[in-house]
Amino acid sequence: MNKVQFYHPFMKRPDVPNFNGTSQIPPTNIFKSDDGYVLEIAVPGFKKEEIDISLKDSKLSIKGKSEVTEEVEAKFVQRGFTKKSFDLSFGLSEQIDQETIDAKIENGVLKITLRYKAEVKSAPKNILIQ
Amino acid sequence: MRNISRGLAPFRPYRNLDTFFNQGLNQFWANDSFFEVPAFNIKELEDRYIVELSAPGLEKQDFSIEVKDQTLTIKVKKEKIENAEGDTSTGRYMKREFGYQQFTRSFQLDKTISTDDIQASYTDGILSVTLNKVTNAEIIRKVEIQ
């Protein structure tokens, strides 16, 4: 995952997407708890039907398709953001239970819950005697 | 008075400085979510303007919108700050690239915009504010009174 980077203000940080329309990657929050992870992806303007989530070979792919339905007569006085198609993917570790992944979209935020496998949670820790 | 043809413009009392800060510095800091204020669009249609603010993850009640002295102010203060799993979770964010809790954005309205009938809606993380243009009849009537 993310490496620690030296912060240099004169260089752009390529890993942080933004809202100003130049990025194809939607901003993402990753939340970690005892039960697993929650991914929060900012997808303002997207409807449930426009998002496609699939899982193959432990790779979780999230695709957003933006169908341009611009009012013909509208003129942009200022354009700060646009709804753009995107394609994101996350590699899942073996600890994640691929059967219990669920997703919902609410107020422009896509929330994907990834849970640890039951045996991972309850597995006793082996302590080696030296 | 501002140029009428502009109709609707973001409120920028210190224009030159503001341009520098908005374009110069914002480009500079563009990738820093720290300094981020929500991006907005202003669309002009024949009879109205639509201001759109990209602000995912909020609730309708977090917004307060007011018009005073021809200035439209959109304020956001998140009432309930909670993490991805609700208040009780002990987890933490490993990576955080968005999440507005508080911001204010103002727009200067000139006299071609009616302040009586302003509608707002929040759908799919986008706040849309519709401002109607003053119809010609109203302007003509005002001229006649004088």
Tab-separated table of C-alpha atoms in Angstrom:
chain	number	residue	atom	x	y	z
A	1	MET	CA	0.000	0.000	0.000
A	2	ASN	CA	1.094	3.577	0.449
A	3	LYS	CA	4.717	4.121	1.033
A	4	VAL	CA	5.803	6.856	3.313
A	5	GLN	CA	6.822	9.732	1.146
A	6	PHE	CA	9.010	12.637	1.830
A	7	TYR	CA	6.799	15.676	1.630
A	8	HIS	CA	8.220	18.215	-0.752
A	9	PRO	CA	5.954	21.225	-1.287
A	10	PHE	CA	7.458	22.068	-4.652
A	11	MET	CA	6.556	18.780	-6.114
A	12	LYS	CA	3.068	17.601	-6.838
A	13	ARG	CA	2.035	14.589	-4.950
A	14	PRO	CA	0.833	12.176	-7.580
A	15	ASP	CA	-0.950	9.880	-5.167
A	16	VAL	CA	-3.664	12.237	-3.986
A	17	PRO	CA	-6.551	12.707	-6.375
A	18	ASN	CA	-8.617	15.846	-6.306
A	19	PHE	CA	-12.032	17.130	-7.171
A	20	ASN	CA	-11.065	19.668	-9.772
A	21	GLY	CA	-11.791	17.436	-12.698
A	22	THR	CA	-8.231	16.703	-13.695
A	23	SER	CA	-8.146	13.350	-12.009
A	24	GLN	CA	-9.785	10.173	-13.175
A	25	ILE	CA	-9.364	8.580	-9.796
A	26	PRO	CA	-12.067	9.394	-7.292
A	27	PRO	CA	-10.869	10.349	-3.797
A	28	THR	CA	-10.932	7.352	-1.493
A	29	ASN	CA	-10.923	6.846	2.238
A	30	ILE	CA	-9.777	3.577	3.732
A	31	PHE	CA	-11.028	2.738	7.177
A	32	LYS	CA	-9.631	-0.163	9.169
A	33	SER	CA	-11.251	-1.791	12.146
A	34	ASP	CA	-11.117	-5.081	14.032
A	35	ASP	CA	-13.630	-6.613	11.638
A	36	GLY	CA	-12.058	-5.563	8.373
A	37	TYR	CA	-11.965	-2.569	6.106
A	38	VAL	CA	-14.412	-0.017	4.801
A	39	LEU	CA	-13.638	1.735	1.544
A	40	GLU	CA	-15.326	5.070	1.016
A	41	ILE	CA	-15.147	6.346	-2.528
A	42	ALA	CA	-16.381	9.802	-3.462
A	43	VAL	CA	-18.573	9.492	-6.534
A	44	PRO	CA	-20.722	12.623	-6.577
A	45	GLY	CA	-23.376	12.541	-9.270
A	46	PHE	CA	-23.247	8.801	-9.825
A	47	LYS	CA	-26.355	6.667	-9.506
A	48	LYS	CA	-26.402	3.085	-8.319
A	49	GLU	CA	-26.942	1.805	-11.875
A	50	GLU	CA	-23.857	3.591	-13.183
A	51	ILE	CA	-21.488	1.732	-10.885
A	52	ASP	CA	-20.293	-1.770	-11.470
A	53	ILE	CA	-18.383	-3.739	-8.854
A	54	SER	CA	-16.808	-7.061	-9.663
A	55	LEU	CA	-14.459	-9.500	-8.016
A	56	LYS	CA	-12.051	-11.703	-9.872
A	57	ASP	CA	-8.870	-13.417	-8.719
A	58	SER	CA	-8.870	-11.468	-5.448
A	59	LYS	CA	-9.046	-8.225	-7.351
A	60	LEU	CA	-11.927	-5.936	-6.570
A	61	SER	CA	-12.761	-3.708	-9.524
A	62	ILE	CA	-15.002	-0.701	-9.325
A	63	LYS	CA	-16.103	0.937	-12.512
A	64	GLY	CA	-18.140	4.077	-12.856
A	65	LYS	CA	-19.715	4.905	-16.142
A	66	SER	CA	-20.710	8.449	-16.738
A	67	GLU	CA	-23.384	8.892	-19.307
A	68	VAL	CA	-23.255	12.465	-20.412
A	69	THR	CA	-26.715	13.934	-20.195
A	70	GLU	CA	-25.922	17.607	-20.370
A	71	GLU	CA	-28.747	19.998	-20.963
A	72	VAL	CA	-28.130	21.255	-24.457
A	73	GLU	CA	-28.980	24.839	-23.761
A	74	ALA	CA	-26.873	25.124	-20.593
A	75	LYS	CA	-23.796	27.275	-20.779
A	76	PHE	CA	-21.080	26.911	-18.192
A	77	VAL	CA	-20.137	30.199	-16.564
A	78	GLN	CA	-17.809	28.312	-14.283
A	79	ARG	CA	-16.817	24.697	-14.436
A	80	GLY	CA	-15.134	23.335	-11.383
A	81	PHE	CA	-15.926	19.656	-11.693
A	82	THR	CA	-17.310	17.125	-14.114
A	83	LYS	CA	-18.596	13.656	-13.709
A	84	LYS	CA	-16.039	11.387	-15.293
A	85	SER	CA	-15.947	7.672	-15.829
A	86	PHE	CA	-13.450	5.924	-13.627
A	87	ASP	CA	-11.906	2.546	-13.111
A	88	LEU	CA	-10.439	1.576	-9.769
A	89	SER	CA	-9.162	-1.677	-8.408
A	90	PHE	CA	-7.968	-3.032	-5.099
A	91	GLY	CA	-6.067	-6.207	-4.444
A	92	LEU	CA	-7.593	-8.155	-1.578
A	93	SER	CA	-5.471	-10.101	0.857
A	94	GLU	CA	-6.230	-13.697	1.766
A	95	GLN	CA	-7.635	-12.568	5.073
A	96	ILE	CA	-10.621	-10.924	3.441
A	97	ASP	CA	-13.773	-12.968	3.136
A	98	GLN	CA	-14.811	-12.600	-0.472
A	99	GLU	CA	-18.307	-13.923	0.195
A	100	THR	CA	-19.443	-11.206	2.553
A	101	ILE	CA	-18.430	-8.069	0.696
A	102	ASP	CA	-21.220	-5.573	0.511
A	103	ALA	CA	-21.609	-2.146	-0.998
A	104	LYS	CA	-23.999	0.749	-0.810
A	105	ILE	CA	-24.153	4.212	-2.231
A	106	GLU	CA	-25.403	7.170	-0.267
A	107	ASN	CA	-25.139	10.903	-0.912
A	108	GLY	CA	-22.409	10.481	-3.477
A	109	VAL	CA	-20.289	8.147	-1.391
A	110	LEU	CA	-19.833	4.507	-2.343
A	111	LYS	CA	-19.169	2.444	0.747
A	112	ILE	CA	-17.713	-1.027	0.387
A	113	THR	CA	-17.387	-3.200	3.465
A	114	LEU	CA	-14.711	-5.884	3.452
A	115	ARG	CA	-14.726	-8.287	6.372
A	116	TYR	CA	-12.033	-10.590	7.661
A	117	LYS	CA	-12.647	-14.302	7.355
A	118	ALA	CA	-14.055	-15.789	10.525
A	119	GLU	CA	-11.036	-18.043	11.039
A	120	VAL	CA	-8.712	-15.076	10.804
A	121	LYS	CA	-10.542	-13.309	13.584
A	122	SER	CA	-10.695	-16.294	15.906
A	123	ALA	CA	-7.361	-17.862	15.038
A	124	PRO	CA	-5.244	-18.211	18.131
A	125	LYS	CA	-1.837	-16.705	17.918
A	126	ASN	CA	0.985	-19.141	18.002
A	127	ILE	CA	3.760	-18.107	20.238
A	128	LEU	CA	7.020	-19.764	19.587
A	129	ILE	CA	9.147	-20.844	22.481
A	130	GLN	CA	12.664	-19.940	21.755
B	1	MET	CA	-21.770	47.926	-9.887
B	2	ARG	CA	-20.739	44.727	-11.473
B	3	ASN	CA	-21.123	44.000	-15.086
B	4	ILE	CA	-24.713	42.907	-15.552
B	5	SER	CA	-23.921	40.391	-18.215
B	6	ARG	CA	-21.956	38.420	-15.694
B	7	GLY	CA	-25.123	37.770	-13.787
B	8	LEU	CA	-23.717	35.497	-11.188
B	9	ALA	CA	-20.215	35.391	-9.917
B	10	PRO	CA	-18.450	33.909	-6.936
B	11	PHE	CA	-18.058	36.494	-4.199
B	12	ARG	CA	-14.504	37.797	-4.451
B	13	PRO	CA	-13.932	40.978	-2.538
B	14	TYR	CA	-10.196	40.978	-3.185
B	15	ARG	CA	-10.271	40.008	-6.771
B	16	ASN	CA	-6.667	40.257	-7.811
B	17	LEU	CA	-5.337	38.701	-4.716
B	18	ASP	CA	-8.071	36.177	-4.927
B	19	THR	CA	-7.154	35.235	-8.455
B	20	PHE	CA	-3.657	34.639	-7.298
B	21	PHE	CA	-4.767	32.571	-4.382
B	22	ASN	CA	-7.362	30.677	-6.330
B	23	GLN	CA	-5.474	29.973	-9.454
B	24	GLY	CA	-1.846	30.425	-8.574
B	25	LEU	CA	-1.779	28.886	-5.173
B	26	ASN	CA	-4.594	26.450	-5.702
B	27	GLN	CA	-2.766	24.978	-8.618
B	28	PHE	CA	0.233	24.844	-6.425
B	29	TRP	CA	-1.596	23.117	-3.612
B	30	ALA	CA	-4.016	21.379	-5.936
B	31	ASN	CA	-3.190	17.964	-4.672
B	32	ASP	CA	-3.486	18.850	-1.028
B	33	SER	CA	-6.884	17.890	0.235
B	34	PHE	CA	-6.065	19.955	3.294
B	35	PHE	CA	-6.856	23.218	1.595
B	36	GLU	CA	-9.748	21.878	-0.299
B	37	VAL	CA	-13.019	23.683	-0.685
B	38	PRO	CA	-15.684	22.022	-2.775
B	39	ALA	CA	-15.516	22.512	-6.500
B	40	PHE	CA	-18.502	24.172	-8.092
B	41	ASN	CA	-20.104	24.670	-11.467
B	42	ILE	CA	-22.246	27.595	-12.544
B	43	LYS	CA	-24.587	26.799	-15.402
B	44	GLU	CA	-26.527	29.431	-17.231
B	45	LEU	CA	-29.811	28.632	-18.874
B	46	GLU	CA	-32.187	30.953	-20.638
B	47	ASP	CA	-34.273	31.754	-17.585
B	48	ARG	CA	-32.107	30.669	-14.673
B	49	TYR	CA	-28.713	29.867	-13.236
B	50	ILE	CA	-27.803	26.624	-11.544
B	51	VAL	CA	-24.985	26.516	-9.029
B	52	GLU	CA	-23.713	23.007	-8.340
B	53	LEU	CA	-21.443	22.150	-5.462
B	54	SER	CA	-19.672	18.826	-5.331
B	55	ALA	CA	-19.929	17.780	-1.691
B	56	PRO	CA	-20.275	14.030	-1.226
B	57	GLY	CA	-20.974	12.434	2.115
B	58	LEU	CA	-23.155	15.076	3.692
B	59	GLU	CA	-26.789	15.145	4.753
B	60	LYS	CA	-29.457	17.590	3.687
B	61	GLN	CA	-29.622	19.108	7.154
B	62	ASP	CA	-25.905	19.921	7.156
B	63	PHE	CA	-26.473	22.749	4.699
B	64	SER	CA	-27.692	26.231	5.406
B	65	ILE	CA	-28.297	28.504	2.471
B	66	GLU	CA	-29.084	32.173	2.814
B	67	VAL	CA	-29.373	35.251	0.675
B	68	LYS	CA	-28.594	38.628	2.129
B	69	ASP	CA	-27.655	41.862	0.355
B	70	GLN	CA	-27.492	40.114	-3.015
B	71	THR	CA	-25.028	37.571	-1.661
B	72	LEU	CA	-25.807	33.881	-1.659
B	73	THR	CA	-24.011	32.037	1.112
B	74	ILE	CA	-23.824	28.281	1.369
B	75	LYS	CA	-22.648	27.028	4.722
B	76	VAL	CA	-21.949	23.488	5.715
B	77	LYS	CA	-21.471	22.203	9.176
B	78	LYS	CA	-21.663	18.492	9.669
B	79	GLU	CA	-23.962	17.797	12.582
B	80	LYS	CA	-22.882	14.271	13.216
B	81	ILE	CA	-19.252	13.485	12.706
B	82	GLU	CA	-18.794	9.783	12.546
B	83	ASN	CA	-16.418	7.363	10.948
B	84	ALA	CA	-17.136	4.764	8.301
B	85	GLU	CA	-18.630	2.302	10.756
B	86	GLY	CA	-20.507	4.694	13.010
B	87	ASP	CA	-19.612	6.249	16.321
B	88	THR	CA	-18.909	3.124	18.270
B	89	SER	CA	-16.257	1.617	16.045
B	90	THR	CA	-12.727	1.615	17.309
B	91	GLY	CA	-11.182	1.566	13.888
B	92	ARG	CA	-9.275	4.351	12.242
B	93	TYR	CA	-8.689	5.853	8.836
B	94	MET	CA	-5.548	4.609	7.157
B	95	LYS	CA	-6.032	6.937	4.260
B	96	ARG	CA	-8.297	9.936	4.022
B	97	GLU	CA	-8.764	11.853	0.803
B	98	PHE	CA	-12.117	13.484	1.334
B	99	GLY	CA	-14.649	14.307	4.012
B	100	TYR	CA	-16.023	17.783	4.459
B	101	GLN	CA	-16.986	18.841	7.918
B	102	GLN	CA	-17.302	22.560	7.557
B	103	PHE	CA	-17.039	25.148	4.827
B	104	THR	CA	-18.576	28.364	3.575
B	105	ARG	CA	-18.888	29.478	0.010
B	106	SER	CA	-20.390	32.781	-1.149
B	107	PHE	CA	-21.631	34.029	-4.484
B	108	GLN	CA	-22.345	37.594	-5.449
B	109	LEU	CA	-25.678	38.013	-7.209
B	110	ASP	CA	-26.337	41.042	-9.343
B	111	LYS	CA	-29.687	42.660	-9.924
B	112	THR	CA	-30.614	40.457	-12.846
B	113	ILE	CA	-31.124	37.587	-10.407
B	114	SER	CA	-34.287	37.230	-8.421
B	115	THR	CA	-33.681	36.591	-4.740
B	116	ASP	CA	-37.279	35.696	-4.016
B	117	ASP	CA	-37.483	32.274	-5.469
B	118	ILE	CA	-34.382	30.198	-4.824
B	119	GLN	CA	-34.576	26.430	-4.800
B	120	ALA	CA	-32.010	23.965	-3.591
B	121	SER	CA	-31.692	20.215	-3.632
B	122	TYR	CA	-29.058	17.725	-2.549
B	123	THR	CA	-28.882	14.558	-4.617
B	124	ASP	CA	-26.093	12.035	-5.083
B	125	GLY	CA	-23.637	14.238	-3.235
B	126	ILE	CA	-24.230	17.335	-5.325
B	127	LEU	CA	-25.962	20.425	-4.036
B	128	SER	CA	-27.874	22.277	-6.752
B	129	VAL	CA	-29.148	25.783	-6.201
B	130	THR	CA	-31.445	27.248	-8.826
B	131	LEU	CA	-31.610	31.011	-9.142
B	132	ASN	CA	-34.151	32.545	-11.477
B	133	LYS	CA	-33.316	35.487	-13.663
B	134	VAL	CA	-35.435	38.580	-13.275
B	135	THR	CA	-37.873	38.670	-16.122
B	136	ASN	CA	-37.834	41.626	-18.471
B	137	ALA	CA	-41.263	42.718	-17.362
B	138	GLU	CA	-40.010	43.353	-13.846
B	139	ILE	CA	-37.101	45.446	-15.001
B	140	ILE	CA	-39.344	47.490	-17.263
B	141	ARG	CA	-41.816	48.073	-14.489
B	142	LYS	CA	-39.090	49.311	-12.190
B	143	VAL	CA	-37.932	51.794	-14.778
B	144	GLU	CA	-41.454	53.134	-15.170
B	145	ILE	CA	-41.813	53.870	-11.461
B	146	GLN	CA	-38.836	56.159	-11.544
